[in-house]
Amino acid sequence: MVPPPTGEVPEWLTMPPNQAWFKAKQGDKEAQYIMGCCYLRGYSQEQSFKQAASLFALAANSGHPDAQYQLALLLFQGNGVPRLDETQACNWLRKAAISGHAEAMLKLGLAHFDGTGVPKEEGVALDYFRGAAEAGNPEGMYVYAQRLWLGDENHKPDKRMALWWYLQAAKTGHAMACHRAAIAFGEGVSPFDPGGKKMATFHQIPSIVTWCTSRAHALRCGTSKPFSKFPSVVSWNLKQKLGSGKEPNMVQACVFHQKAAEKGG
């Protein structure tokens, strides 16, 4: 056994490796998953994809969603398994997705979009992307937003909904989502909240655009400078500013964004 590394403890390590090893032998699926991760990453054990795949398979067959997802990744890569098997990988992704596993939904959506291991079905892919987004996965939010923005043969583009999802991903620090949100505002797209709980008024838009643009730039540059808090409007059903009698002018919003940037805002 390799001595456990010092430093930050990984999220998946919910019990000490020596305890996990003992419980894994007794058939504990969580312990089997933990030991699979240890072998996969060489954490307190010599790295072994074969041992990792074997332990993930035990936990996966007992219904452990994270183990199902990790086993699917190994099958996609052909690591630690008899052969690369994209079809079987998608079967495990589907089992994990049914349990609400966000990463599995995203990966399965991409598989359906590309036709990897499953039939190429963009409508099915869109459903999985939406599931991943609604489960809170930032990349899922971004990918779902991209598909809404572009549309396909069976779905018209929905840029307002796409922008709403870009903004949800932007709040997590997703660089490309920040960039796409700023572009969408520049094109005059107005976001809305499916729940219709709050609205963003015209004077609030420039700060949102500025935040998205500056955040995207900083993330691309790899800066560690702390960011200001995301604008307080977190759900966006863009409507007329109360009493103004005019629709929000998104071109004007971009002008304000430019002025704010020039002033270092």
Tab-separated table of N, CA, C and O in Angstrom, residues 78-195:
chain	number	residue	atom	x	y	z
A	78	GLY	N	-11.277	2.254	-22.874
A	78	GLY	CA	-10.652	0.945	-23.028
A	78	GLY	C	-9.587	0.690	-21.973
A	78	GLY	O	-8.701	-0.152	-22.169
A	79	ASN	N	-9.653	1.378	-20.842
A	79	ASN	CA	-8.667	1.235	-19.773
A	79	ASN	C	-9.164	0.283	-18.688
A	79	ASN	O	-10.250	0.464	-18.151
A	80	GLY	N	-8.371	-0.731	-18.379
A	80	GLY	CA	-8.703	-1.649	-17.295
A	80	GLY	C	-9.822	-2.626	-17.610
A	80	GLY	O	-10.272	-3.364	-16.734
A	81	VAL	N	-10.300	-2.621	-18.825
A	81	VAL	CA	-11.402	-3.500	-19.244
A	81	VAL	C	-10.922	-4.346	-20.421
A	81	VAL	O	-9.936	-3.995	-21.075
A	82	PRO	N	-11.594	-5.472	-20.697
A	82	PRO	CA	-11.130	-6.344	-21.786
A	82	PRO	C	-11.003	-5.628	-23.126
A	82	PRO	O	-10.100	-5.897	-23.911
A	83	ARG	N	-11.918	-4.708	-23.393
A	83	ARG	CA	-11.862	-3.978	-24.665
A	83	ARG	C	-12.677	-2.694	-24.566
A	83	ARG	O	-13.547	-2.557	-23.703
A	84	LEU	N	-12.361	-1.761	-25.425
A	84	LEU	CA	-13.159	-0.540	-25.525
A	84	LEU	C	-14.566	-0.934	-25.966
A	84	LEU	O	-14.720	-1.649	-26.957
A	85	ASP	N	-15.568	-0.472	-25.223
A	85	ASP	CA	-16.949	-0.878	-25.522
A	85	ASP	C	-17.872	0.328	-25.310
A	85	ASP	O	-18.367	0.560	-24.206
A	86	GLU	N	-18.090	1.076	-26.366
A	86	GLU	CA	-18.892	2.296	-26.258
A	86	GLU	C	-20.363	1.997	-25.972
A	86	GLU	O	-21.031	2.752	-25.267
A	87	THR	N	-20.856	0.892	-26.519
A	87	THR	CA	-22.263	0.527	-26.284
A	87	THR	C	-22.496	0.210	-24.813
A	87	THR	O	-23.462	0.691	-24.199
A	88	GLN	N	-21.615	-0.605	-24.235
A	88	GLN	CA	-21.744	-0.945	-22.823
A	88	GLN	C	-21.524	0.284	-21.951
A	88	GLN	O	-22.185	0.448	-20.911
A	89	ALA	N	-20.611	1.153	-22.367
A	89	ALA	CA	-20.375	2.397	-21.629
A	89	ALA	C	-21.655	3.226	-21.556
A	89	ALA	O	-22.013	3.752	-20.493
A	90	CYS	N	-22.360	3.324	-22.673
A	90	CYS	CA	-23.610	4.090	-22.690
A	90	CYS	C	-24.689	3.428	-21.843
A	90	CYS	O	-25.527	4.123	-21.250
A	91	ASN	N	-24.666	2.103	-21.783
A	91	ASN	CA	-25.623	1.415	-20.915
A	91	ASN	C	-25.415	1.807	-19.458
A	91	ASN	O	-26.379	2.037	-18.714
A	92	TRP	N	-24.149	1.897	-19.031
A	92	TRP	CA	-23.865	2.302	-17.653
A	92	TRP	C	-24.175	3.777	-17.436
A	92	TRP	O	-24.659	4.166	-16.361
A	93	LEU	N	-23.914	4.592	-18.447
A	93	LEU	CA	-24.279	6.010	-18.337
A	93	LEU	C	-25.778	6.164	-18.149
A	93	LEU	O	-26.241	7.001	-17.358
A	94	ARG	N	-26.542	5.358	-18.874
A	94	ARG	CA	-28.004	5.442	-18.780
A	94	ARG	C	-28.481	5.079	-17.368
A	94	ARG	O	-29.374	5.726	-16.819
A	95	LYS	N	-27.859	4.057	-16.796
A	95	LYS	CA	-28.231	3.667	-15.428
A	95	LYS	C	-27.925	4.792	-14.444
A	95	LYS	O	-28.733	5.101	-13.547
A	96	ALA	N	-26.765	5.422	-14.600
A	96	ALA	CA	-26.399	6.527	-13.714
A	96	ALA	C	-27.300	7.731	-13.942
A	96	ALA	O	-27.698	8.412	-12.992
A	97	ALA	N	-27.638	7.979	-15.205
A	97	ALA	CA	-28.499	9.123	-15.530
A	97	ALA	C	-29.881	8.968	-14.922
A	97	ALA	O	-30.474	9.943	-14.447
A	98	ILE	N	-30.395	7.755	-14.917
A	98	ILE	CA	-31.710	7.497	-14.326
A	98	ILE	C	-31.712	7.871	-12.844
A	98	ILE	O	-32.723	8.318	-12.294
A	99	SER	N	-30.542	7.736	-12.206
A	99	SER	CA	-30.418	8.088	-10.785
A	99	SER	C	-30.209	9.585	-10.584
A	99	SER	O	-30.064	10.027	-9.445
A	100	GLY	N	-30.154	10.353	-11.690
A	100	GLY	CA	-29.991	11.795	-11.580
A	100	GLY	C	-28.556	12.265	-11.625
A	100	GLY	O	-28.258	13.405	-11.251
A	101	HIS	N	-27.633	11.418	-12.073
A	101	HIS	CA	-26.218	11.773	-12.138
A	101	HIS	C	-26.003	12.787	-13.269
A	101	HIS	O	-26.150	12.467	-14.443
A	102	ALA	N	-25.639	14.016	-12.904
A	102	ALA	CA	-25.575	15.106	-13.887
A	102	ALA	C	-24.508	14.870	-14.952
A	102	ALA	O	-24.748	15.085	-16.146
A	103	GLU	N	-23.312	14.440	-14.540
A	103	GLU	CA	-22.234	14.214	-15.510
A	103	GLU	C	-22.592	13.086	-16.476
A	103	GLU	O	-22.254	13.144	-17.659
A	104	ALA	N	-23.286	12.069	-15.951
A	104	ALA	CA	-23.700	10.963	-16.817
A	104	ALA	C	-24.714	11.446	-17.856
A	104	ALA	O	-24.665	11.035	-19.023
A	105	MET	N	-25.634	12.301	-17.436
A	105	MET	CA	-26.612	12.843	-18.388
A	105	MET	C	-25.924	13.645	-19.476
A	105	MET	O	-26.264	13.531	-20.663
A	106	LEU	N	-24.940	14.452	-19.093
A	106	LEU	CA	-24.207	15.252	-20.078
A	106	LEU	C	-23.465	14.349	-21.052
A	106	LEU	O	-23.548	14.529	-22.273
A	107	LYS	N	-22.743	13.375	-20.507
A	107	LYS	CA	-21.956	12.470	-21.356
A	107	LYS	C	-22.859	11.659	-22.280
A	107	LYS	O	-22.532	11.460	-23.461
A	108	LEU	N	-23.986	11.209	-21.775
A	108	LEU	CA	-24.916	10.430	-22.594
A	108	LEU	C	-25.546	11.316	-23.659
A	108	LEU	O	-25.788	10.878	-24.789
A	109	GLY	N	-25.809	12.569	-23.317
A	109	GLY	CA	-26.313	13.512	-24.308
A	109	GLY	C	-25.326	13.706	-25.444
A	109	GLY	O	-25.700	13.707	-26.629
A	110	LEU	N	-24.051	13.833	-25.101
A	110	LEU	CA	-23.014	13.989	-26.128
A	110	LEU	C	-22.912	12.734	-26.985
A	110	LEU	O	-22.691	12.819	-28.198
A	111	ALA	N	-23.085	11.572	-26.348
A	111	ALA	CA	-23.042	10.313	-27.102
A	111	ALA	C	-24.179	10.257	-28.115
A	111	ALA	O	-23.983	9.861	-29.269
A	112	HIS	N	-25.381	10.653	-27.700
A	112	HIS	CA	-26.516	10.661	-28.631
A	112	HIS	C	-26.344	11.734	-29.701
A	112	HIS	O	-26.782	11.551	-30.842
A	113	PHE	N	-25.724	12.827	-29.343
A	113	PHE	CA	-25.529	13.902	-30.327
A	113	PHE	C	-24.549	13.468	-31.421
A	113	PHE	O	-24.728	13.783	-32.598
A	114	ASP	N	-23.497	12.723	-31.014
A	114	ASP	CA	-22.480	12.288	-31.974
A	114	ASP	C	-22.763	10.906	-32.562
A	114	ASP	O	-22.132	10.513	-33.536
A	115	GLY	N	-23.683	10.153	-31.927
A	115	GLY	CA	-23.925	8.789	-32.371
A	115	GLY	C	-22.825	7.841	-31.927
A	115	GLY	O	-22.448	6.922	-32.653
A	116	THR	N	-22.298	8.057	-30.727
A	116	THR	CA	-21.219	7.232	-30.187
A	116	THR	C	-21.781	6.193	-29.224
A	116	THR	O	-22.206	6.532	-28.119
A	117	GLY	N	-21.820	4.938	-29.633
A	117	GLY	CA	-22.324	3.873	-28.780
A	117	GLY	C	-23.836	3.777	-28.714
A	117	GLY	O	-24.386	2.823	-28.148
A	118	VAL	N	-24.509	4.750	-29.251
A	118	VAL	CA	-25.979	4.803	-29.297
A	118	VAL	C	-26.384	5.445	-30.621
A	118	VAL	O	-25.557	6.082	-31.275
A	119	PRO	N	-27.645	5.305	-31.026
A	119	PRO	CA	-28.075	5.976	-32.256
A	119	PRO	C	-27.924	7.492	-32.149
A	119	PRO	O	-28.076	8.071	-31.073
A	120	LYS	N	-27.618	8.121	-33.255
A	120	LYS	CA	-27.505	9.577	-33.296
A	120	LYS	C	-28.915	10.173	-33.276
A	120	LYS	O	-29.661	10.044	-34.231
A	121	GLU	N	-29.273	10.811	-32.162
A	121	GLU	CA	-30.610	11.370	-31.981
A	121	GLU	C	-30.486	12.713	-31.262
A	121	GLU	O	-30.312	12.757	-30.039
A	122	GLU	N	-30.587	13.789	-32.016
A	122	GLU	CA	-30.380	15.108	-31.426
A	122	GLU	C	-31.477	15.468	-30.426
A	122	GLU	O	-31.221	16.176	-29.452
A	123	GLY	N	-32.703	14.976	-30.671
A	123	GLY	CA	-33.781	15.265	-29.734
A	123	GLY	C	-33.534	14.612	-28.386
A	123	GLY	O	-33.745	15.219	-27.332
A	124	VAL	N	-33.065	13.376	-28.406
A	124	VAL	CA	-32.738	12.673	-27.162
A	124	VAL	C	-31.564	13.362	-26.478
A	124	VAL	O	-31.549	13.538	-25.254
A	125	ALA	N	-30.567	13.768	-27.285
A	125	ALA	CA	-29.408	14.474	-26.731
A	125	ALA	C	-29.850	15.741	-26.012
A	125	ALA	O	-29.378	16.045	-24.906
A	126	LEU	N	-30.769	16.480	-26.617
A	126	LEU	CA	-31.248	17.719	-26.018
A	126	LEU	C	-31.915	17.457	-24.668
A	126	LEU	O	-31.726	18.228	-23.721
A	127	ASP	N	-32.669	16.364	-24.572
A	127	ASP	CA	-33.321	16.022	-23.304
A	127	ASP	C	-32.282	15.743	-22.214
A	127	ASP	O	-32.440	16.169	-21.066
A	128	TYR	N	-31.219	15.039	-22.570
A	128	TYR	CA	-30.170	14.748	-21.584
A	128	TYR	C	-29.399	16.015	-21.212
A	128	TYR	O	-29.028	16.205	-20.040
A	129	PHE	N	-29.150	16.878	-22.191
A	129	PHE	CA	-28.472	18.146	-21.887
A	129	PHE	C	-29.307	18.967	-20.905
A	129	PHE	O	-28.782	19.570	-19.964
A	130	ARG	N	-30.605	18.983	-21.140
A	130	ARG	CA	-31.485	19.718	-20.239
A	130	ARG	C	-31.449	19.106	-18.836
A	130	ARG	O	-31.405	19.840	-17.842
A	131	GLY	N	-31.444	17.781	-18.784
A	131	GLY	CA	-31.375	17.119	-17.483
A	131	GLY	C	-30.108	17.485	-16.733
A	131	GLY	O	-30.140	17.763	-15.525
A	132	ALA	N	-28.976	17.499	-17.443
A	132	ALA	CA	-27.710	17.859	-16.815
A	132	ALA	C	-27.730	19.304	-16.340
A	132	ALA	O	-27.236	19.629	-15.253
A	133	ALA	N	-28.314	20.181	-17.163
A	133	ALA	CA	-28.397	21.602	-16.793
A	133	ALA	C	-29.259	21.786	-15.552
A	133	ALA	O	-28.883	22.490	-14.609
A	134	GLU	N	-30.405	21.135	-15.544
A	134	GLU	CA	-31.331	21.290	-14.418
A	134	GLU	C	-30.783	20.639	-13.142
A	134	GLU	O	-31.176	21.017	-12.035
A	135	ALA	N	-29.848	19.702	-13.314
A	135	ALA	CA	-29.209	19.073	-12.159
A	135	ALA	C	-28.069	19.923	-11.608
A	135	ALA	O	-27.450	19.552	-10.617
A	136	GLY	N	-27.790	21.061	-12.284
A	136	GLY	CA	-26.796	21.994	-11.764
A	136	GLY	C	-25.393	21.833	-12.304
A	136	GLY	O	-24.452	22.433	-11.776
A	137	ASN	N	-25.210	21.062	-13.383
A	137	ASN	CA	-23.890	20.881	-13.963
A	137	ASN	C	-23.544	22.065	-14.867
A	137	ASN	O	-24.242	22.300	-15.862
A	138	PRO	N	-22.492	22.838	-14.562
A	138	PRO	CA	-22.174	24.038	-15.353
A	138	PRO	C	-21.942	23.762	-16.833
A	138	PRO	O	-22.426	24.501	-17.692
A	139	GLU	N	-21.198	22.694	-17.138
A	139	GLU	CA	-20.964	22.362	-18.541
A	139	GLU	C	-22.271	21.937	-19.211
A	139	GLU	O	-22.510	22.243	-20.377
A	140	GLY	N	-23.131	21.249	-18.447
A	140	GLY	CA	-24.439	20.886	-18.971
A	140	GLY	C	-25.273	22.111	-19.293
A	140	GLY	O	-25.959	22.165	-20.316
A	141	MET	N	-25.226	23.113	-18.409
A	141	MET	CA	-25.939	24.367	-18.658
A	141	MET	C	-25.444	25.022	-19.944
A	141	MET	O	-26.233	25.493	-20.777
A	142	TYR	N	-24.110	25.041	-20.105
A	142	TYR	CA	-23.525	25.687	-21.282
A	142	TYR	C	-23.890	24.938	-22.561
A	142	TYR	O	-24.294	25.547	-23.562
A	143	VAL	N	-23.740	23.622	-22.542
A	143	VAL	CA	-24.034	22.828	-23.747
A	143	VAL	C	-25.524	22.931	-24.104
A	143	VAL	O	-25.881	23.079	-25.281
A	144	TYR	N	-26.382	22.867	-23.085
A	144	TYR	CA	-27.819	23.005	-23.340
A	144	TYR	C	-28.120	24.374	-23.940
A	144	TYR	O	-28.899	24.495	-24.894
A	145	ALA	N	-27.474	25.401	-23.402
A	145	ALA	CA	-27.663	26.751	-23.938
A	145	ALA	C	-27.217	26.832	-25.399
A	145	ALA	O	-27.893	27.450	-26.231
A	146	GLN	N	-26.100	26.201	-25.715
A	146	GLN	CA	-25.605	26.202	-27.088
A	146	GLN	C	-26.607	25.569	-28.048
A	146	GLN	O	-26.859	26.080	-29.140
A	147	ARG	N	-27.184	24.444	-27.624
A	147	ARG	CA	-28.144	23.774	-28.489
A	147	ARG	C	-29.418	24.597	-28.643
A	147	ARG	O	-30.018	24.639	-29.723
A	148	LEU	N	-29.849	25.250	-27.568
A	148	LEU	CA	-31.023	26.119	-27.661
A	148	LEU	C	-30.739	27.300	-28.576
A	148	LEU	O	-31.604	27.734	-29.344
A	149	TRP	N	-29.557	27.825	-28.489
A	149	TRP	CA	-29.183	28.988	-29.298
A	149	TRP	C	-29.178	28.643	-30.786
A	149	TRP	O	-29.670	29.399	-31.617
A	150	LEU	N	-28.625	27.486	-31.114
A	150	LEU	CA	-28.464	27.105	-32.516
A	150	LEU	C	-29.707	26.434	-33.091
A	150	LEU	O	-29.983	26.582	-34.290
A	151	GLY	N	-30.433	25.677	-32.242
A	151	GLY	CA	-31.570	24.923	-32.758
A	151	GLY	C	-31.109	23.757	-33.620
A	151	GLY	O	-29.919	23.524	-33.807
A	152	ASP	N	-32.048	23.006	-34.158
A	152	ASP	CA	-31.723	21.911	-35.068
A	152	ASP	C	-32.906	21.680	-36.003
A	152	ASP	O	-33.813	22.513	-36.080
A	153	GLU	N	-32.894	20.557	-36.690
A	153	GLU	CA	-33.944	20.289	-37.681
A	153	GLU	C	-35.339	20.272	-37.057
A	153	GLU	O	-36.319	20.639	-37.700
A	154	ASN	N	-35.434	19.854	-35.815
A	154	ASN	CA	-36.744	19.702	-35.182
A	154	ASN	C	-37.040	20.762	-34.122
A	154	ASN	O	-38.122	20.753	-33.540
A	155	HIS	N	-36.072	21.621	-33.859
A	155	HIS	CA	-36.263	22.634	-32.818
A	155	HIS	C	-35.781	23.994	-33.319
A	155	HIS	O	-34.646	24.110	-33.778
A	156	LYS	N	-36.645	24.974	-33.246
A	156	LYS	CA	-36.250	26.322	-33.620
A	156	LYS	C	-35.324	26.894	-32.542
A	156	LYS	O	-35.436	26.530	-31.367
A	157	PRO	N	-34.404	27.785	-32.935
A	157	PRO	CA	-33.550	28.420	-31.920
A	157	PRO	C	-34.398	29.152	-30.875
A	157	PRO	O	-35.408	29.766	-31.209
A	158	ASP	N	-33.986	29.056	-29.634
A	158	ASP	CA	-34.662	29.747	-28.540
A	158	ASP	C	-33.592	30.554	-27.808
A	158	ASP	O	-33.042	30.121	-26.797
A	159	LYS	N	-33.304	31.743	-28.335
A	159	LYS	CA	-32.174	32.507	-27.834
A	159	LYS	C	-32.421	33.094	-26.452
A	159	LYS	O	-31.484	33.265	-25.666
A	160	ARG	N	-33.654	33.391	-26.140
A	160	ARG	CA	-33.934	33.941	-24.808
A	160	ARG	C	-33.711	32.880	-23.731
A	160	ARG	O	-33.110	33.158	-22.691
A	161	MET	N	-34.184	31.682	-23.970
A	161	MET	CA	-33.948	30.615	-23.015
A	161	MET	C	-32.467	30.257	-22.979
A	161	MET	O	-31.911	29.958	-21.909
A	162	ALA	N	-31.812	30.277	-24.155
A	162	ALA	CA	-30.380	29.991	-24.202
A	162	ALA	C	-29.609	30.986	-23.340
A	162	ALA	O	-28.726	30.590	-22.568
A	163	LEU	N	-29.953	32.264	-23.455
A	163	LEU	CA	-29.252	33.275	-22.670
A	163	LEU	C	-29.462	33.048	-21.181
A	163	LEU	O	-28.540	33.215	-20.379
A	164	TRP	N	-30.665	32.656	-20.801
A	164	TRP	CA	-30.911	32.390	-19.384
A	164	TRP	C	-29.985	31.297	-18.871
A	164	TRP	O	-29.397	31.409	-17.785
A	165	TRP	N	-29.788	30.247	-19.676
A	165	TRP	CA	-28.906	29.163	-19.243
A	165	TRP	C	-27.436	29.572	-19.307
A	165	TRP	O	-26.633	29.139	-18.474
A	166	TYR	N	-27.054	30.417	-20.305
A	166	TYR	CA	-25.685	30.944	-20.312
A	166	TYR	C	-25.407	31.666	-18.989
A	166	TYR	O	-24.331	31.536	-18.410
A	167	LEU	N	-26.380	32.417	-18.540
A	167	LEU	CA	-26.204	33.205	-17.318
A	167	LEU	C	-26.104	32.310	-16.084
A	167	LEU	O	-25.344	32.599	-15.152
A	168	GLN	N	-26.871	31.220	-16.054
A	168	GLN	CA	-26.767	30.297	-14.926
A	168	GLN	C	-25.371	29.680	-14.885
A	168	GLN	O	-24.777	29.544	-13.809
A	169	ALA	N	-24.846	29.314	-16.049
A	169	ALA	CA	-23.489	28.760	-16.098
A	169	ALA	C	-22.455	29.830	-15.766
A	169	ALA	O	-21.454	29.559	-15.103
A	170	ALA	N	-22.712	31.069	-16.216
A	170	ALA	CA	-21.777	32.169	-15.944
A	170	ALA	C	-21.612	32.402	-14.453
A	170	ALA	O	-20.521	32.701	-13.973
A	171	LYS	N	-22.690	32.222	-13.714
A	171	LYS	CA	-22.623	32.444	-12.270
A	171	LYS	C	-21.699	31.445	-11.575
A	171	LYS	O	-21.233	31.705	-10.469
A	172	THR	N	-21.439	30.308	-12.214
A	172	THR	CA	-20.534	29.321	-11.631
A	172	THR	C	-19.090	29.584	-12.044
A	172	THR	O	-18.185	28.881	-11.595
A	173	GLY	N	-18.874	30.581	-12.918
A	173	GLY	CA	-17.533	30.892	-13.386
A	173	GLY	C	-17.171	30.225	-14.699
A	173	GLY	O	-16.001	30.165	-15.061
A	174	HIS	N	-18.150	29.720	-15.450
A	174	HIS	CA	-17.891	29.072	-16.735
A	174	HIS	C	-17.482	30.138	-17.755
A	174	HIS	O	-18.282	30.989	-18.144
A	175	ALA	N	-16.217	30.092	-18.186
A	175	ALA	CA	-15.656	31.166	-19.004
A	175	ALA	C	-16.407	31.373	-20.319
A	175	ALA	O	-16.755	32.490	-20.685
A	176	MET	N	-16.656	30.278	-21.055
A	176	MET	CA	-17.318	30.424	-22.344
A	176	MET	C	-18.759	30.874	-22.188
A	176	MET	O	-19.293	31.594	-23.043
A	177	ALA	N	-19.402	30.485	-21.094
A	177	ALA	CA	-20.771	30.940	-20.855
A	177	ALA	C	-20.791	32.444	-20.614
A	177	ALA	O	-21.697	33.142	-21.097
A	178	CYS	N	-19.801	32.939	-19.873
A	178	CYS	CA	-19.694	34.392	-19.678
A	178	CYS	C	-19.558	35.093	-21.026
A	178	CYS	O	-20.210	36.107	-21.294
A	179	HIS	N	-18.693	34.560	-21.863
A	179	HIS	CA	-18.440	35.145	-23.180
A	179	HIS	C	-19.701	35.130	-24.041
A	179	HIS	O	-20.070	36.143	-24.652
A	180	ARG	N	-20.380	33.990	-24.072
A	180	ARG	CA	-21.581	33.871	-24.895
A	180	ARG	C	-22.712	34.758	-24.379
A	180	ARG	O	-23.483	35.315	-25.162
A	181	ALA	N	-22.806	34.905	-23.055
A	181	ALA	CA	-23.844	35.769	-22.493
A	181	ALA	C	-23.628	37.210	-22.914
A	181	ALA	O	-24.570	37.913	-23.291
A	182	ALA	N	-22.368	37.663	-22.847
A	182	ALA	CA	-22.070	39.036	-23.248
A	182	ALA	C	-22.390	39.250	-24.730
A	182	ALA	O	-22.938	40.291	-25.116
A	183	ILE	N	-22.060	38.266	-25.571
A	183	ILE	CA	-22.369	38.360	-27.004
A	183	ILE	C	-23.878	38.426	-27.223
A	183	ILE	O	-24.377	39.217	-28.036
A	184	ALA	N	-24.609	37.599	-26.492
A	184	ALA	CA	-26.066	37.575	-26.645
A	184	ALA	C	-26.673	38.924	-26.279
A	184	ALA	O	-27.551	39.436	-26.986
A	185	PHE	N	-26.204	39.511	-25.178
A	185	PHE	CA	-26.695	40.843	-24.826
A	185	PHE	C	-26.360	41.843	-25.925
A	185	PHE	O	-27.164	42.711	-26.265
A	186	GLY	N	-25.158	41.703	-26.492
A	186	GLY	CA	-24.753	42.610	-27.561
A	186	GLY	C	-25.614	42.479	-28.796
A	186	GLY	O	-25.761	43.433	-29.567
A	187	GLU	N	-26.200	41.299	-28.996
A	187	GLU	CA	-27.081	41.080	-30.150
A	187	GLU	C	-28.523	41.492	-29.852
A	187	GLU	O	-29.394	41.356	-30.700
A	188	GLY	N	-28.747	41.977	-28.642
A	188	GLY	CA	-30.082	42.457	-28.304
A	188	GLY	C	-31.016	41.397	-27.782
A	188	GLY	O	-32.231	41.596	-27.746
A	189	VAL	N	-30.480	40.265	-27.387
A	189	VAL	CA	-31.323	39.206	-26.834
A	189	VAL	C	-31.638	39.525	-25.379
A	189	VAL	O	-30.776	39.966	-24.630
A	190	SER	N	-32.867	39.316	-24.991
A	190	SER	CA	-33.271	39.558	-23.607
A	190	SER	C	-33.586	38.231	-22.931
A	190	SER	O	-34.340	37.425	-23.471
A	191	PRO	N	-33.017	37.978	-21.753
A	191	PRO	CA	-33.241	36.705	-21.075
A	191	PRO	C	-34.515	36.705	-20.261
A	191	PRO	O	-35.053	37.749	-19.927
A	192	PHE	N	-34.962	35.514	-19.950
A	192	PHE	CA	-36.124	35.442	-19.074
A	192	PHE	C	-36.015	34.240	-18.146
A	192	PHE	O	-35.303	33.278	-18.417
A	193	ASP	N	-36.703	34.336	-17.039
A	193	ASP	CA	-36.722	33.284	-16.036
A	193	ASP	C	-37.946	32.409	-16.281
A	193	ASP	O	-39.070	32.908	-16.265
A	194	PRO	N	-37.738	31.101	-16.504
A	194	PRO	CA	-38.899	30.223	-16.729
A	194	PRO	C	-39.917	30.284	-15.586
A	194	PRO	O	-41.099	30.061	-15.795
A	195	GLY	N	-39.426	30.602	-14.382
A	195	GLY	CA	-40.339	30.691	-13.253
A	195	GLY	C	-41.033	32.029	-13.157
A	195	GLY	O	-42.030	32.173	-12.438
